[in-house]
Amino acid sequence: MNIAAAANENMAQLSNYLVYSALAVYTLAFLAHIAEWAFGSRSRIAKQSAALTAQEQEAKASAAAPAVTVRAAGGTATLERPKVVTRNRGRDVADGLGAAGEDEKGELLGRIAISLTALAFLIHLAGVVTRGLSVERAPWANMYEFSTTFSMVAVGVYLGLLAAGKKVRWIGLFLITTVLLDLGLALTVLYTESDQLVPALQSPWLIVHVACAIICGASFYVGAVSSLAYLVRDSYESRLEAGRTMRLSTVWRRLPSAATLDKLAYRVNAIVFPLWTFTIIAGAIWAEAAWGRYWGWDPKETWSFITWVVYAAYLHARATAGWKGRKAAYLALIAFACWIFNYYGVNMFVTGSLHSYAGVE
C-alpha cells in the first residue's frame, strides 16, 4: 500500500511538472503568434495592387450592370442602375490574408507558433493523463482538473480544425492567451491536491457527463471567439464601405470576412448544441443516482438550463428570424458568458450548491 501511495504521489508531482512545462511552451507559442501578427503587415506595393484590383472590379461591375429605362410623359429616360448596399449577408468581401499576411517572415513565425502549440498540447495531454493515473480515475473531478483538461481540449479542437484544412490559424493568438490565463489561474488559485472522489462523484457518469461538458465548452469557446472577431471585422468592413478608417485596420483586414466568421460561429454552435443537450440529460440521470432526484434547480443545474435556453434562442433566431449579423453575434457571446459563469461563478461565488465539492473553498 505504501509503495502504491508513493507511486501515486510521484505521478502527481510528474503531472504538475508537465503542466508547468506546457505553460512554458505555450508562452513561447504566444510570443511567436504575436510576432506573426506583427510581421504580417502587407507591403506598400501589395496594398496598391489590392486597391487597383478592387477599382478594376468595381469598374467592371458598373459596366456590366444594365441600365434602367423609365417611361415619362412625352418620352423615355435612361438612368444608371442605383447602387444597392446590403449588410452582412449580401456583402461580398474576400477573406483576409491571415495573421502572416504576405510576409515570409510572418509565415515562418506562424508555422513556428503552430509547432510550439502542438508540442505544448502533447506535454499538456501528458500532464492530464498522469494526473488521472495518480488518482486512478478520470482527471476532471474538481475545478483544477476541469480547467487543465478544458484548456487542453480547446487546443485540441483548434489543432484538429487546422489538420482538417480549415483556415483558422488566426484563432491561435486569442486561444493561447486564454490558455495561459486558464492554466495560470488553475495552478495558483484552483489547485487541489490529488485525492479520491467524494461518494456523489463515484459514478461512471463522471466520465460521460463531465467529458461532454468539457468538449462543449471548448467548442463553444471557438464559436465565441469567431463571434467576437465577426463584430470587429464587420465594423471594419462597414467603415471601409463608408470610406472611413479604423484603428488597427492593418490587423483587422487580415481576419476572415465577416460572412465567413458569422458562418463559422453558427456552424460550431449548431453542431455542439445537441451534445450540450445530452450533457444536461446525462447530468440529470447522474443526479437521480446520486441524490434521488433528476432535477432540483440547484444553482449549477439552473445555470446549465439558462445556458441551454440562450443557445437554443440563438439557433432558433437564426433559423426562423434570419438573424445573421450583429444581433446573432451578441446573443452567441451572451450564451458563452452564461457557460463561463456556470463554471466559474457558480463554483466560486454561489453557496448552498450540491456541486460545492468542486475543489475551491
Coordinates of N, CA, C and O in Angstrom, one line a residue, residues 48-212:
Q48 N -1.2 48.7 -52.8 CA -1.6 49.4 -54.0 C -2.2 48.5 -55.0 O -3.1 48.8 -55.7
S49 N -1.6 47.3 -55.1 CA -2.1 46.3 -56.1 C -3.5 45.9 -55.7 O -4.4 45.7 -56.6
A50 N -3.8 45.7 -54.4 CA -5.1 45.3 -54.0 C -6.1 46.4 -54.3 O -7.2 46.2 -54.7
A51 N -5.7 47.7 -54.1 CA -6.6 48.8 -54.3 C -6.9 48.9 -55.8 O -8.1 49.1 -56.2
L52 N -5.9 48.7 -56.7 CA -6.2 48.8 -58.1 C -7.1 47.7 -58.5 O -8.0 47.9 -59.4
T53 N -6.9 46.5 -58.0 CA -7.7 45.3 -58.3 C -9.2 45.6 -57.9 O -10.1 45.3 -58.7
A54 N -9.4 46.2 -56.7 CA -10.7 46.5 -56.3 C -11.4 47.5 -57.2 O -12.6 47.4 -57.5
Q55 N -10.6 48.5 -57.6 CA -11.1 49.5 -58.5 C -11.5 48.9 -59.9 O -12.5 49.3 -60.5
E56 N -10.7 48.0 -60.4 CA -11.0 47.4 -61.7 C -12.2 46.5 -61.6 O -13.1 46.6 -62.5
Q57 N -12.4 45.8 -60.5 CA -13.6 45.0 -60.3 C -14.8 45.9 -60.2 O -15.9 45.5 -60.7
E58 N -14.7 47.0 -59.5 CA -15.9 47.9 -59.4 C -16.2 48.5 -60.8 O -17.4 48.6 -61.1
A59 N -15.2 48.8 -61.6 CA -15.5 49.4 -62.9 C -16.2 48.3 -63.8 O -17.1 48.7 -64.5
K60 N -15.7 47.1 -63.7 CA -16.3 46.0 -64.5 C -17.8 45.8 -64.1 O -18.6 45.6 -64.9
A61 N -18.0 45.8 -62.8 CA -19.4 45.6 -62.3 C -20.3 46.7 -62.7 O -21.4 46.5 -63.1
S62 N -19.8 48.0 -62.8 CA -20.6 49.1 -63.2 C -20.9 49.0 -64.7 O -22.0 49.3 -65.1
A63 N -19.9 48.5 -65.5 CA -20.1 48.4 -66.9 C -21.1 47.3 -67.2 O -21.8 47.4 -68.2
A64 N -21.0 46.2 -66.4 CA -21.9 45.1 -66.7 C -23.3 45.3 -66.2 O -24.3 44.6 -66.7
A65 N -23.6 46.2 -65.3 CA -24.9 46.5 -64.8 C -25.8 47.1 -65.8 O -25.4 48.1 -66.5
P66 N -26.9 46.5 -66.2 CA -27.8 47.0 -67.2 C -28.4 48.3 -66.7 O -28.6 48.6 -65.6
A67 N -28.7 49.2 -67.7 CA -29.4 50.5 -67.4 C -30.8 50.3 -67.1 O -31.4 49.2 -67.5
V68 N -31.4 51.2 -66.6 CA -32.9 51.2 -66.2 C -33.6 52.2 -67.1 O -33.2 53.4 -67.1
T69 N -34.6 51.7 -67.9 CA -35.3 52.6 -68.7 C -36.6 53.0 -68.0 O -37.4 52.2 -67.6
V70 N -36.9 54.3 -68.0 CA -38.1 54.8 -67.3 C -38.9 55.6 -68.3 O -38.4 56.5 -69.0
R71 N -40.2 55.3 -68.4 CA -41.1 56.0 -69.3 C -41.6 57.2 -68.6 O -42.1 57.1 -67.5
A72 N -41.5 58.3 -69.3 CA -42.1 59.6 -68.7 C -43.0 60.2 -69.8 O -43.0 59.7 -70.9
A73 N -43.7 61.2 -69.4 CA -44.7 61.8 -70.3 C -43.9 62.5 -71.4 O -43.0 63.3 -71.2
G74 N -44.2 62.0 -72.7 CA -43.6 62.6 -73.8 C -42.3 61.9 -74.2 O -41.6 62.3 -75.2
G75 N -41.8 60.9 -73.5 CA -40.6 60.2 -74.0 C -40.1 59.3 -72.9 O -40.8 58.9 -72.0
T76 N -38.8 58.8 -73.1 CA -38.2 57.9 -72.1 C -36.9 58.5 -71.6 O -36.3 59.4 -72.3
A77 N -36.5 58.1 -70.5 CA -35.2 58.5 -69.9 C -34.4 57.3 -69.5 O -35.0 56.3 -69.0
T78 N -33.1 57.3 -69.7 CA -32.3 56.2 -69.3 C -31.5 56.6 -68.0 O -30.8 57.6 -68.1
L79 N -31.6 55.8 -67.0 CA -31.0 56.1 -65.7 C -29.9 55.0 -65.4 O -30.1 53.8 -65.9
E80 N -28.9 55.3 -64.7 CA -28.0 54.3 -64.3 C -28.6 53.5 -63.1 O -29.4 54.0 -62.3
R81 N -28.2 52.2 -63.1 CA -28.8 51.3 -62.0 C -28.2 51.8 -60.7 O -27.0 52.0 -60.5
P82 N -29.1 52.1 -59.7 CA -28.6 52.6 -58.4 C -27.8 51.5 -57.7 O -28.0 50.3 -57.9
K83 N -26.9 52.0 -56.9 CA -26.0 51.1 -56.2 C -26.8 50.6 -54.9 O -27.3 51.4 -54.2
V84 N -26.9 49.3 -54.8 CA -27.6 48.7 -53.7 C -26.5 48.2 -52.6 O -25.7 47.4 -52.9
V85 N -26.7 48.7 -51.4 CA -25.7 48.4 -50.3 C -26.5 47.5 -49.4 O -27.5 47.8 -48.9
T86 N -26.0 46.3 -49.2 CA -26.6 45.4 -48.2 C -25.6 45.1 -47.1 O -24.4 45.4 -47.2
R87 N -26.2 44.6 -46.0 CA -25.4 44.4 -44.8 C -25.2 42.9 -44.6 O -26.1 42.1 -44.8
N88 N -24.0 42.6 -44.1 CA -23.7 41.2 -43.6 C -23.9 40.1 -44.7 O -22.9 39.7 -45.3
R89 N -25.1 39.7 -44.9 CA -25.4 38.6 -45.8 C -25.1 38.9 -47.2 O -24.6 38.1 -47.9
G90 N -25.4 40.1 -47.6 CA -25.2 40.5 -49.0 C -23.8 41.0 -49.4 O -23.4 41.1 -50.5
R91 N -23.0 41.3 -48.4 CA -21.7 41.9 -48.6 C -20.7 40.9 -49.1 O -20.5 39.9 -48.4
D92 N -20.2 41.1 -50.3 CA -19.3 40.1 -50.9 C -17.9 40.6 -50.7 O -17.3 41.4 -51.5
V93 N -17.2 40.1 -49.6 CA -15.9 40.5 -49.3 C -15.0 39.3 -49.1 O -15.4 38.3 -48.5
A94 N -13.9 39.3 -49.8 CA -12.9 38.2 -49.7 C -12.3 38.1 -48.3 O -12.2 39.0 -47.6
D95 N -12.0 36.8 -47.9 CA -11.3 36.6 -46.6 C -10.0 37.4 -46.6 O -9.3 37.5 -47.7
G96 N -9.5 37.8 -45.4 CA -8.2 38.4 -45.3 C -7.1 37.4 -45.5 O -7.3 36.2 -45.6
L97 N -5.9 37.9 -45.5 CA -4.7 37.1 -45.8 C -4.3 36.2 -44.6 O -3.3 35.5 -44.8
G98 N -4.8 36.4 -43.5 CA -4.4 35.7 -42.3 C -3.4 36.5 -41.5 O -3.0 37.6 -41.9
A99 N -3.0 35.9 -40.4 CA -2.1 36.6 -39.4 C -0.8 37.0 -40.1 O -0.2 38.0 -39.8
A100 N -0.3 36.1 -40.9 CA 1.0 36.3 -41.5 C 1.0 37.3 -42.7 O 2.0 37.8 -43.1
G101 N -0.2 37.6 -43.2 CA -0.3 38.5 -44.4 C 0.5 37.9 -45.6 O 0.4 36.7 -45.9
E102 N 1.3 38.7 -46.2 CA 2.1 38.3 -47.4 C 3.6 38.3 -47.0 O 4.4 38.2 -47.8
D103 N 3.9 38.4 -45.7 CA 5.2 38.5 -45.2 C 5.8 37.1 -45.0 O 5.2 36.3 -44.3
E104 N 6.9 36.8 -45.6 CA 7.5 35.4 -45.5 C 8.0 35.2 -44.1 O 7.8 34.1 -43.5
K105 N 8.5 36.2 -43.4 CA 8.9 36.1 -42.0 C 7.8 35.8 -41.1 O 7.8 35.0 -40.2
G106 N 6.6 36.5 -41.4 CA 5.4 36.3 -40.6 C 4.9 34.9 -40.8 O 4.5 34.2 -39.8
E107 N 5.0 34.4 -42.0 CA 4.5 33.0 -42.3 C 5.4 32.0 -41.5 O 4.9 31.0 -40.9
L108 N 6.7 32.2 -41.5 CA 7.6 31.3 -40.8 C 7.3 31.3 -39.3 O 7.3 30.3 -38.7
L109 N 7.1 32.5 -38.8 CA 6.8 32.6 -37.4 C 5.5 32.0 -37.0 O 5.3 31.4 -36.0
G110 N 4.5 32.1 -38.0 CA 3.2 31.4 -37.7 C 3.4 29.9 -37.7 O 2.8 29.2 -36.8
R111 N 4.2 29.3 -38.6 CA 4.4 27.9 -38.5 C 5.2 27.5 -37.3 O 4.9 26.4 -36.7
I112 N 6.1 28.3 -36.8 CA 6.8 28.0 -35.5 C 5.8 28.0 -34.4 O 5.8 27.2 -33.5
A113 N 4.9 29.0 -34.4 CA 3.8 29.1 -33.4 C 3.0 27.9 -33.3 O 2.7 27.4 -32.2
I114 N 2.6 27.4 -34.5 CA 1.7 26.2 -34.5 C 2.5 25.0 -34.0 O 2.0 24.1 -33.3
S115 N 3.8 24.9 -34.4 CA 4.6 23.8 -33.9 C 4.8 23.8 -32.4 O 4.7 22.7 -31.8
L116 N 5.0 25.0 -31.9 CA 5.1 25.1 -30.4 C 3.8 24.8 -29.7 O 3.8 24.2 -28.7
T117 N 2.7 25.2 -30.4 CA 1.4 24.9 -29.8 C 1.1 23.4 -29.8 O 0.6 22.9 -28.8
A118 N 1.5 22.7 -30.9 CA 1.3 21.3 -30.9 C 2.2 20.6 -29.8 O 1.8 19.6 -29.2
L119 N 3.4 21.1 -29.7 CA 4.3 20.5 -28.7 C 3.8 20.7 -27.3 O 3.7 19.8 -26.4
A120 N 3.3 21.9 -27.0 CA 2.7 22.2 -25.7 C 1.5 21.4 -25.5 O 1.2 20.9 -24.3
F121 N 0.7 21.1 -26.5 CA -0.5 20.3 -26.4 C -0.1 18.9 -25.9 O -0.8 18.3 -25.1
L122 N 0.9 18.3 -26.5 CA 1.3 17.0 -26.2 C 1.8 16.9 -24.7 O 1.5 15.9 -24.0
I123 N 2.6 17.9 -24.3 CA 3.0 17.9 -22.9 C 1.8 18.1 -22.0 O 1.7 17.5 -20.9
H124 N 0.9 19.0 -22.4 CA -0.3 19.2 -21.6 C -1.1 17.9 -21.5 O -1.6 17.6 -20.4
L125 N -1.3 17.2 -22.6 CA -2.0 16.0 -22.6 C -1.3 15.0 -21.6 O -2.0 14.3 -20.9
A126 N 0.0 14.9 -21.7 CA 0.7 14.0 -20.8 C 0.4 14.4 -19.3 O 0.3 13.5 -18.4
G127 N 0.4 15.7 -19.0 CA 0.1 16.2 -17.7 C -1.3 15.8 -17.2 O -1.4 15.4 -16.0
V128 N -2.3 15.9 -18.1 CA -3.6 15.5 -17.7 C -3.7 14.0 -17.5 O -4.3 13.5 -16.5
V129 N -3.1 13.2 -18.4 CA -3.1 11.7 -18.2 C -2.4 11.3 -16.9 O -3.0 10.4 -16.2
T130 N -1.3 11.9 -16.6 CA -0.6 11.4 -15.4 C -1.4 11.9 -14.2 O -1.3 11.2 -13.1
R131 N -2.1 13.0 -14.2 CA -2.9 13.4 -13.1 C -4.0 12.3 -12.9 O -4.3 11.9 -11.7
G132 N -4.6 11.8 -14.0 CA -5.6 10.7 -13.9 C -5.0 9.4 -13.3 O -5.6 8.8 -12.5
L133 N -3.8 9.1 -13.7 CA -3.1 7.9 -13.2 C -2.8 8.0 -11.8 O -2.8 7.0 -11.0
S134 N -2.5 9.2 -11.3 CA -2.1 9.4 -9.9 C -3.3 9.2 -9.0 O -3.1 8.8 -7.8
V135 N -4.5 9.3 -9.4 CA -5.7 9.1 -8.6 C -6.5 8.0 -9.1 O -7.6 7.6 -8.5
E136 N -6.1 7.4 -10.2 CA -6.8 6.2 -10.8 C -8.2 6.4 -11.1 O -9.1 5.7 -10.7
R137 N -8.5 7.6 -11.7 CA -9.8 7.9 -12.1 C -9.7 9.0 -13.2 O -8.6 9.4 -13.6
A138 N -10.9 9.4 -13.7 CA -10.9 10.5 -14.7 C -10.4 11.8 -14.1 O -10.9 12.1 -13.0
P139 N -9.5 12.5 -14.8 CA -8.9 13.7 -14.2 C -9.7 14.9 -14.4 O -9.2 15.9 -14.9
W140 N -11.0 14.9 -13.9 CA -11.8 16.2 -14.0 C -12.8 16.2 -12.9 O -14.0 16.5 -13.2
A141 N -12.4 15.9 -11.7 CA -13.4 15.8 -10.6 C -13.4 17.1 -9.8 O -14.2 17.2 -8.8
N142 N -12.5 18.0 -10.0 CA -12.5 19.3 -9.3 C -12.2 20.4 -10.3 O -11.9 20.2 -11.5
M143 N -12.2 21.7 -9.9 CA -12.1 22.8 -10.8 C -10.7 22.8 -11.4 O -10.5 23.2 -12.5
Y144 N -9.6 22.5 -10.6 CA -8.3 22.4 -11.2 C -8.2 21.5 -12.3 O -7.7 21.8 -13.4
E145 N -8.7 20.2 -12.1 CA -8.6 19.2 -13.1 C -9.5 19.6 -14.3 O -9.1 19.4 -15.5
F146 N -10.7 20.1 -14.0 CA -11.5 20.5 -15.1 C -10.9 21.6 -16.0 O -10.9 21.6 -17.2
S147 N -10.2 22.6 -15.3 CA -9.6 23.7 -16.0 C -8.5 23.2 -16.9 O -8.4 23.6 -18.1
T148 N -7.6 22.4 -16.4 CA -6.5 21.9 -17.2 C -7.0 21.1 -18.3 O -6.4 21.2 -19.4
T149 N -8.0 20.2 -18.1 CA -8.5 19.4 -19.2 C -9.2 20.2 -20.2 O -9.1 20.0 -21.4
F150 N -10.0 21.2 -19.7 CA -10.7 22.1 -20.7 C -9.8 22.8 -21.6 O -10.0 22.9 -22.8
S151 N -8.7 23.5 -21.1 CA -7.8 24.2 -22.0 C -7.1 23.2 -22.9 O -6.9 23.6 -24.1
M152 N -6.8 22.0 -22.5 CA -6.2 21.0 -23.3 C -7.1 20.7 -24.5 O -6.7 20.6 -25.7
V153 N -8.4 20.4 -24.2 CA -9.3 20.1 -25.3 C -9.5 21.2 -26.2 O -9.7 21.0 -27.4
A154 N -9.6 22.5 -25.7 CA -9.7 23.7 -26.6 C -8.6 23.7 -27.6 O -8.8 24.0 -28.8
V155 N -7.4 23.5 -27.1 CA -6.2 23.5 -28.0 C -6.3 22.3 -29.0 O -6.0 22.4 -30.2
G156 N -6.8 21.2 -28.5 CA -7.0 20.0 -29.4 C -8.0 20.3 -30.5 O -7.8 19.9 -31.6
V157 N -9.1 21.0 -30.2 CA -10.1 21.4 -31.2 C -9.5 22.3 -32.2 O -9.7 22.1 -33.4
Y158 N -8.7 23.2 -31.8 CA -8.0 24.2 -32.7 C -7.1 23.4 -33.6 O -7.1 23.6 -34.9
L159 N -6.2 22.6 -33.1 CA -5.3 21.8 -33.9 C -6.0 20.9 -34.8 O -5.6 20.6 -36.0
G160 N -7.2 20.3 -34.4 CA -8.0 19.4 -35.2 C -8.5 20.2 -36.4 O -8.5 19.6 -37.5
L161 N -9.0 21.4 -36.2 CA -9.5 22.2 -37.3 C -8.4 22.5 -38.3 O -8.6 22.5 -39.5
L162 N -7.2 22.8 -37.8 CA -6.1 23.1 -38.7 C -5.7 21.8 -39.5 O -5.5 21.9 -40.7
A163 N -5.7 20.7 -38.8 CA -5.4 19.4 -39.5 C -6.4 19.1 -40.6 O -6.1 18.5 -41.6
A164 N -7.7 19.5 -40.4 CA -8.8 19.3 -41.3 C -8.7 20.3 -42.5 O -9.6 20.2 -43.4
G165 N -7.7 21.2 -42.5 CA -7.6 22.1 -43.6 C -8.4 23.4 -43.4 O -8.5 24.2 -44.4
K166 N -9.0 23.6 -42.3 CA -9.7 24.9 -42.0 C -8.7 26.0 -41.8 O -7.7 25.9 -41.1
K167 N -9.1 27.2 -42.3 CA -8.2 28.4 -42.2 C -8.5 29.1 -40.9 O -9.2 30.2 -41.0
V168 N -8.1 28.5 -39.8 CA -8.4 29.1 -38.5 C -7.1 29.5 -37.7 O -7.2 29.6 -36.5
R169 N -6.0 29.6 -38.4 CA -4.8 29.9 -37.7 C -4.8 31.2 -37.0 O -4.2 31.4 -36.0
W170 N -5.7 32.1 -37.5 CA -5.8 33.4 -36.8 C -6.3 33.3 -35.4 O -6.1 34.2 -34.6
I171 N -7.0 32.2 -35.0 CA -7.5 32.0 -33.7 C -6.4 31.8 -32.7 O -6.6 32.0 -31.5
G172 N -5.2 31.3 -33.2 CA -4.2 30.9 -32.3 C -3.8 31.9 -31.2 O -3.7 31.5 -30.0
L173 N -3.6 33.2 -31.6 CA -3.2 34.2 -30.6 C -4.3 34.3 -29.5 O -3.9 34.3 -28.3
F174 N -5.5 34.4 -29.9 CA -6.6 34.5 -28.9 C -6.7 33.3 -28.0 O -6.9 33.3 -26.8
L175 N -6.6 32.1 -28.6 CA -6.7 30.8 -27.9 C -5.5 30.7 -26.9 O -5.8 30.4 -25.7
I176 N -4.3 30.9 -27.3 CA -3.2 30.7 -26.4 C -3.2 31.7 -25.3 O -2.8 31.4 -24.2
T177 N -3.7 32.9 -25.6 CA -3.8 33.9 -24.5 C -4.8 33.4 -23.4 O -4.5 33.5 -22.2
T178 N -5.9 32.8 -23.9 CA -6.9 32.3 -22.9 C -6.3 31.1 -22.2 O -6.5 30.9 -21.0
V179 N -5.6 30.2 -22.9 CA -5.0 29.0 -22.2 C -4.0 29.4 -21.2 O -4.0 28.8 -20.1
L180 N -3.2 30.4 -21.4 CA -2.2 30.9 -20.4 C -2.9 31.4 -19.2 O -2.5 31.2 -18.0
L181 N -4.0 32.2 -19.4 CA -4.8 32.7 -18.3 C -5.5 31.5 -17.5 O -5.5 31.5 -16.3
D182 N -6.0 30.6 -18.2 CA -6.7 29.4 -17.6 C -5.7 28.6 -16.8 O -6.0 28.3 -15.6
L183 N -4.6 28.3 -17.4 CA -3.6 27.4 -16.6 C -3.0 28.2 -15.5 O -2.7 27.6 -14.4
G184 N -2.7 29.5 -15.7 CA -2.2 30.3 -14.6 C -3.2 30.3 -13.4 O -2.8 30.2 -12.2
L185 N -4.5 30.5 -13.7 CA -5.5 30.5 -12.6 C -5.6 29.1 -12.0 O -5.7 29.0 -10.7
A186 N -5.5 28.1 -12.8 CA -5.6 26.7 -12.3 C -4.5 26.4 -11.3 O -4.7 25.8 -10.3
L187 N -3.3 26.8 -11.7 CA -2.1 26.4 -10.9 C -1.9 27.3 -9.6 O -1.3 26.9 -8.7
T188 N -2.5 28.5 -9.6 CA -2.4 29.4 -8.5 C -3.6 29.4 -7.5 O -3.5 29.4 -6.3
V189 N -4.8 29.5 -8.1 CA -6.0 29.7 -7.3 C -6.8 28.4 -7.2 O -7.3 28.1 -6.1
L190 N -6.9 27.6 -8.2 CA -7.8 26.5 -8.2 C -7.1 25.2 -7.9 O -7.7 24.1 -7.8
Y191 N -5.8 25.2 -7.7 CA -5.0 23.9 -7.5 C -5.5 23.2 -6.3 O -5.8 23.7 -5.2
T192 N -5.7 21.9 -6.5 CA -6.2 20.9 -5.5 C -5.3 19.7 -5.6 O -5.0 19.2 -6.6
E193 N -4.9 19.2 -4.4 CA -4.0 18.0 -4.4 C -4.8 16.8 -4.9 O -6.1 16.8 -4.8
S194 N -4.1 15.9 -5.4 CA -4.7 14.6 -5.9 C -5.4 13.9 -4.7 O -4.9 13.8 -3.6
D195 N -6.7 13.5 -5.0 CA -7.4 12.9 -3.9 C -8.5 12.0 -4.6 O -8.8 12.1 -5.7
Q196 N -9.1 11.2 -3.7 CA -10.2 10.3 -4.2 C -11.5 11.1 -4.3 O -11.6 12.1 -3.7
L197 N -12.4 10.5 -5.0 CA -13.7 11.1 -5.2 C -14.6 11.1 -3.9 O -14.5 10.1 -3.2
V198 N -15.4 12.1 -3.8 CA -16.5 12.0 -2.8 C -17.5 11.0 -3.3 O -17.6 10.8 -4.5
P199 N -18.3 10.5 -2.4 CA -19.3 9.4 -2.8 C -20.2 9.9 -4.0 O -20.5 9.0 -4.9
A200 N -20.6 11.1 -4.0 CA -21.5 11.6 -5.1 C -20.9 11.5 -6.4 O -21.6 11.4 -7.5
L201 N -19.6 11.6 -6.5 CA -18.9 11.5 -7.8 C -18.5 10.2 -8.2 O -18.0 10.0 -9.3
Q202 N -18.6 9.2 -7.4 CA -18.2 7.8 -7.7 C -19.2 7.1 -8.6 O -20.0 6.3 -8.2
S203 N -19.2 7.5 -9.9 CA -20.1 7.0 -10.8 C -19.5 7.0 -12.2 O -18.7 7.9 -12.5
P204 N -19.9 6.1 -13.1 CA -19.5 6.1 -14.5 C -19.9 7.4 -15.2 O -19.3 7.8 -16.2
W205 N -21.0 8.0 -14.7 CA -21.5 9.3 -15.3 C -20.5 10.4 -15.2 O -20.6 11.4 -15.9
L206 N -19.5 10.3 -14.3 CA -18.5 11.3 -14.2 C -17.7 11.4 -15.5 O -17.5 12.5 -16.0
I207 N -17.4 10.3 -16.1 CA -16.7 10.3 -17.4 C -17.6 10.9 -18.5 O -17.1 11.7 -19.3
V208 N -18.8 10.4 -18.5 CA -19.7 10.8 -19.6 C -20.1 12.3 -19.5 O -19.9 13.1 -20.4
H209 N -20.7 12.6 -18.4 CA -21.2 14.0 -18.2 C -20.2 15.0 -18.3 O -20.3 16.0 -19.0
V210 N -19.1 14.9 -17.5 CA -18.1 16.0 -17.4 C -17.3 16.0 -18.7 O -16.9 17.1 -19.2
A211 N -17.0 14.9 -19.3 CA -16.2 14.9 -20.6 C -17.0 15.6 -21.7 O -16.5 16.4 -22.4
C212 N -18.3 15.4 -21.7 CA -19.2 16.1 -22.7 C -19.2 17.6 -22.4 O -19.1 18.4 -23.4

